[in-house]
Amino acid sequence: ESEAYQGHPPKAREGCRVEAKLHVRKIPATLHIGVARNFEPTRFSEDWSDRILGVNFRHRVDSLSFGPDFPGLVRVLDGREKSEHSTSGSEHYQYNVHVIPTRFAEDGYDEITSHQYSVTEYMKEVFTRETTWEVPPVGVAMTYDFTPFEVQVTKSRKSFWHFLTQCCAILGGIFAFSGMLDNFAYQFNKSGLASAGIEMYSRSAA
């Protein structure tokens, strides 16, 4: 072990902070943080091999974005935290991210070209101390792909005259409905009076 590691041993809940800004092509790819599939424990001392095979990959995604923010954008993975850990080995966290190219346009502002995304995820325990390493790579794997279509989001404001037109239409509908109710009440009242008059005439004739 190195002198630096001996002088500053790991502490409880100590970890690494990974922060990066990358330019990627619009093709499917995978970002993997962990121990690869072709890891050979025999190349390390027994102590180091046990440490590597039993690494705890609990993590928290503070922020993940594919471009600048725009109004209404929801970063699905922001704040996502995973804390499961297997004492008999390690774990494999898989995030499948589907990135959707998006253009946001608003009256009076420059158009914003960005991306939104959806995510499916799962976690599986990996028994790393098996005799063969025919198991998934342990760690955190994020696979992303881009959809072949683009979403256009447009935010517009209605003019004052359009607002007045809508108000007039609403008021006209209210007056029309009130007129229908008044006419219905008048016809109902008229028919009731006519029936009462016929009944009174019949009694008088009798």
Tab-separated table of C-alpha atoms in Angstrom:
chain	number	residue	atom	x	y	z
A	1	GLU	CA	0.000	0.000	0.000
A	2	SER	CA	1.155	3.546	-0.654
A	3	GLU	CA	2.302	5.856	2.132
A	4	ALA	CA	-0.451	8.321	1.261
A	5	TYR	CA	-3.082	5.602	1.717
A	6	GLN	CA	-1.578	4.537	5.045
A	7	GLY	CA	-1.371	8.125	6.288
A	8	HIS	CA	-4.979	8.916	5.285
A	9	PRO	CA	-7.057	5.722	5.487
A	10	PRO	CA	-10.624	5.772	4.207
A	11	LYS	CA	-13.338	6.994	6.542
A	12	ALA	CA	-16.935	5.962	6.973
A	13	ARG	CA	-19.203	7.182	4.104
A	14	GLU	CA	-16.198	8.581	2.293
A	15	GLY	CA	-16.439	8.528	-1.482
A	16	CYS	CA	-15.528	10.177	-4.746
A	17	ARG	CA	-17.156	13.099	-6.472
A	18	VAL	CA	-17.247	12.802	-10.244
A	19	GLU	CA	-17.967	15.978	-12.183
A	20	ALA	CA	-17.526	16.343	-15.924
A	21	LYS	CA	-18.789	18.184	-18.970
A	22	LEU	CA	-18.502	16.186	-22.174
A	23	HIS	CA	-19.222	16.642	-25.860
A	24	VAL	CA	-20.699	13.402	-27.181
A	25	ARG	CA	-21.847	12.170	-30.547
A	26	LYS	CA	-25.481	11.349	-31.088
A	27	ILE	CA	-24.887	7.607	-31.066
A	28	PRO	CA	-25.603	5.033	-28.326
A	29	ALA	CA	-22.838	4.743	-25.743
A	30	THR	CA	-22.220	3.649	-22.162
A	31	LEU	CA	-20.498	5.453	-19.316
A	32	HIS	CA	-19.245	2.981	-16.705
A	33	ILE	CA	-17.768	3.806	-13.291
A	34	GLY	CA	-16.632	0.649	-11.503
A	35	VAL	CA	-14.784	-2.622	-12.034
A	36	ALA	CA	-14.766	-3.957	-15.589
A	37	ARG	CA	-15.913	-7.410	-16.671
A	38	ASN	CA	-12.371	-8.561	-17.521
A	39	PHE	CA	-10.973	-7.859	-14.048
A	40	GLU	CA	-8.614	-10.633	-12.890
A	41	PRO	CA	-8.321	-10.869	-9.081
A	42	THR	CA	-5.190	-13.049	-9.349
A	43	ARG	CA	-3.165	-10.030	-10.474
A	44	PHE	CA	-3.613	-8.363	-7.084
A	45	SER	CA	-2.782	-9.334	-3.548
A	46	GLU	CA	-5.520	-11.143	-1.646
A	47	ASP	CA	-6.160	-8.123	0.565
A	48	TRP	CA	-6.533	-5.724	-2.357
A	49	SER	CA	-8.557	-8.249	-4.354
A	50	ASP	CA	-11.121	-8.545	-1.533
A	51	ARG	CA	-11.374	-4.770	-1.298
A	52	ILE	CA	-11.952	-4.366	-5.014
A	53	LEU	CA	-14.493	-7.186	-5.291
A	54	GLY	CA	-16.477	-5.876	-2.334
A	55	VAL	CA	-16.618	-2.192	-3.262
A	56	ASN	CA	-19.756	-0.401	-2.154
A	57	PHE	CA	-21.204	1.537	-5.094
A	58	ARG	CA	-23.862	3.495	-3.239
A	59	HIS	CA	-24.173	6.854	-4.955
A	60	ARG	CA	-26.209	9.992	-5.523
A	61	VAL	CA	-26.783	11.763	-8.825
A	62	ASP	CA	-26.691	15.456	-8.012
A	63	SER	CA	-27.229	16.668	-11.556
A	64	LEU	CA	-27.455	15.205	-15.055
A	65	SER	CA	-28.339	17.273	-18.096
A	66	PHE	CA	-27.887	17.174	-21.860
A	67	GLY	CA	-27.754	20.837	-22.718
A	68	PRO	CA	-28.963	24.141	-21.268
A	69	ASP	CA	-32.075	24.466	-19.142
A	70	PHE	CA	-35.353	25.832	-20.455
A	71	PRO	CA	-38.720	26.529	-18.762
A	72	GLY	CA	-40.563	23.324	-17.926
A	73	LEU	CA	-37.516	21.045	-18.174
A	74	VAL	CA	-37.503	18.228	-15.604
A	75	ARG	CA	-34.178	16.536	-14.843
A	76	VAL	CA	-35.404	13.094	-13.916
A	77	LEU	CA	-32.232	11.845	-12.240
A	78	ASP	CA	-31.357	14.936	-10.219
A	79	GLY	CA	-31.167	14.013	-6.550
A	80	ARG	CA	-31.550	10.257	-7.178
A	81	GLU	CA	-29.803	8.288	-4.434
A	82	LYS	CA	-29.034	4.564	-4.150
A	83	SER	CA	-27.730	2.979	-0.952
A	84	GLU	CA	-28.216	-0.787	-1.362
A	85	HIS	CA	-25.112	-2.899	-0.777
A	86	SER	CA	-24.556	-6.653	-0.669
A	87	THR	CA	-22.180	-7.945	2.022
A	88	SER	CA	-21.423	-11.009	-0.121
A	89	GLY	CA	-20.126	-9.064	-3.077
A	90	SER	CA	-20.992	-5.865	-4.881
A	91	GLU	CA	-23.753	-4.505	-7.113
A	92	HIS	CA	-24.448	-3.381	-10.630
A	93	TYR	CA	-26.562	-0.263	-11.125
A	94	GLN	CA	-27.891	0.230	-14.631
A	95	TYR	CA	-29.443	3.442	-15.973
A	96	ASN	CA	-30.909	3.444	-19.485
A	97	VAL	CA	-31.281	7.051	-20.562
A	98	HIS	CA	-33.318	7.975	-23.650
A	99	VAL	CA	-32.379	11.471	-24.770
A	100	ILE	CA	-34.912	13.546	-26.736
A	101	PRO	CA	-33.642	16.546	-28.770
A	102	THR	CA	-35.796	19.552	-27.907
A	103	ARG	CA	-36.168	23.105	-29.187
A	104	PHE	CA	-37.807	25.695	-26.955
A	105	ALA	CA	-39.146	28.896	-28.488
A	106	GLU	CA	-40.745	31.844	-26.717
A	107	ASP	CA	-41.912	35.151	-28.131
A	108	GLY	CA	-39.258	37.825	-27.700
A	109	TYR	CA	-36.430	35.424	-26.799
A	110	ASP	CA	-33.815	33.432	-28.680
A	111	GLU	CA	-34.604	29.798	-29.397
A	112	ILE	CA	-32.988	27.304	-27.003
A	113	THR	CA	-31.628	24.039	-28.393
A	114	SER	CA	-31.363	21.416	-25.678
A	115	HIS	CA	-32.424	17.887	-24.693
A	116	GLN	CA	-34.778	16.262	-22.230
A	117	TYR	CA	-34.614	12.609	-21.249
A	118	SER	CA	-36.447	9.676	-19.706
A	119	VAL	CA	-34.873	6.903	-17.629
A	120	THR	CA	-35.397	3.242	-16.837
A	121	GLU	CA	-33.207	1.696	-14.153
A	122	TYR	CA	-32.492	-1.444	-12.183
A	123	MET	CA	-30.011	-2.848	-9.666
A	124	LYS	CA	-28.724	-6.391	-9.270
A	125	GLU	CA	-26.480	-7.993	-6.704
A	126	VAL	CA	-23.262	-9.438	-8.114
A	127	PHE	CA	-21.484	-12.307	-6.361
A	128	THR	CA	-17.979	-11.271	-7.319
A	129	ARG	CA	-16.181	-14.076	-5.523
A	130	GLU	CA	-17.281	-16.761	-7.949
A	131	THR	CA	-14.539	-18.884	-9.490
A	132	THR	CA	-15.088	-17.299	-12.909
A	133	TRP	CA	-15.707	-13.677	-13.743
A	134	GLU	CA	-18.622	-14.422	-16.062
A	135	VAL	CA	-20.752	-11.834	-14.297
A	136	PRO	CA	-21.810	-8.274	-15.176
A	137	PRO	CA	-19.278	-5.534	-14.429
A	138	VAL	CA	-19.936	-4.032	-11.020
A	139	GLY	CA	-20.432	-0.323	-10.471
A	140	VAL	CA	-22.645	2.307	-12.055
A	141	ALA	CA	-23.362	2.025	-15.779
A	142	MET	CA	-25.264	4.666	-17.712
A	143	THR	CA	-26.296	3.775	-21.253
A	144	TYR	CA	-27.741	6.583	-23.352
A	145	ASP	CA	-29.205	6.871	-26.823
A	146	PHE	CA	-30.831	9.658	-28.832
A	147	THR	CA	-34.322	9.440	-30.300
A	148	PRO	CA	-34.649	9.931	-34.076
A	149	PHE	CA	-37.312	12.615	-33.610
A	150	GLU	CA	-37.209	16.127	-32.177
A	151	VAL	CA	-39.681	17.906	-29.911
A	152	GLN	CA	-40.641	21.537	-30.530
A	153	VAL	CA	-41.933	23.458	-27.505
A	154	THR	CA	-43.448	26.885	-28.204
A	155	LYS	CA	-44.538	29.331	-25.520
A	156	SER	CA	-46.602	32.292	-26.751
A	157	ARG	CA	-48.576	35.075	-25.129
A	158	LYS	CA	-52.061	36.065	-26.247
A	159	SER	CA	-52.619	39.667	-27.256
A	160	PHE	CA	-54.901	42.023	-25.312
A	161	TRP	CA	-57.422	42.097	-28.159
A	162	HIS	CA	-57.541	38.301	-28.170
A	163	PHE	CA	-58.226	38.416	-24.430
A	164	LEU	CA	-61.077	40.915	-24.966
A	165	THR	CA	-62.544	38.727	-27.701
A	166	GLN	CA	-62.553	35.738	-25.382
A	167	CYS	CA	-64.209	37.784	-22.616
A	168	CYS	CA	-66.909	38.968	-25.003
A	169	ALA	CA	-67.513	35.409	-26.182
A	170	ILE	CA	-67.881	34.237	-22.579
A	171	LEU	CA	-70.274	37.078	-21.718
A	172	GLY	CA	-72.301	36.428	-24.876
A	173	GLY	CA	-72.596	32.760	-23.933
A	174	ILE	CA	-73.789	33.691	-20.432
A	175	PHE	CA	-76.438	36.077	-21.789
A	176	ALA	CA	-77.583	33.511	-24.343
A	177	PHE	CA	-77.916	30.814	-21.687
A	178	SER	CA	-79.765	33.217	-19.370
A	179	GLY	CA	-82.183	34.053	-22.210
A	180	MET	CA	-82.843	30.339	-22.785
A	181	LEU	CA	-83.612	29.819	-19.090
A	182	ASP	CA	-85.920	32.864	-19.018
A	183	ASN	CA	-87.779	31.680	-22.109
A	184	PHE	CA	-88.137	28.175	-20.670
A	185	ALA	CA	-89.512	29.556	-17.379
A	186	TYR	CA	-91.968	31.805	-19.280
A	187	GLN	CA	-93.262	28.943	-21.447
A	188	PHE	CA	-93.587	26.658	-18.412
A	189	ASN	CA	-95.471	29.333	-16.463
A	190	LYS	CA	-97.722	30.089	-19.468
A	191	SER	CA	-98.641	26.426	-19.954
A	192	GLY	CA	-99.429	26.129	-16.224
A	193	LEU	CA	-101.793	29.124	-16.302
A	194	ALA	CA	-103.521	27.800	-19.430
A	195	SER	CA	-104.191	24.447	-17.762
A	196	ALA	CA	-105.607	26.164	-14.667
A	197	GLY	CA	-107.930	28.290	-16.841
A	198	ILE	CA	-109.316	25.223	-18.677
A	199	GLU	CA	-109.980	23.469	-15.367
A	200	MET	CA	-111.813	26.464	-13.936
A	201	TYR	CA	-113.964	26.764	-17.099
A	202	SER	CA	-114.908	23.096	-16.884
A	203	ARG	CA	-116.092	23.434	-13.305
A	204	SER	CA	-118.157	26.534	-14.160
A	205	ALA	CA	-119.848	24.775	-17.074
A	206	ALA	CA	-120.719	21.856	-14.821
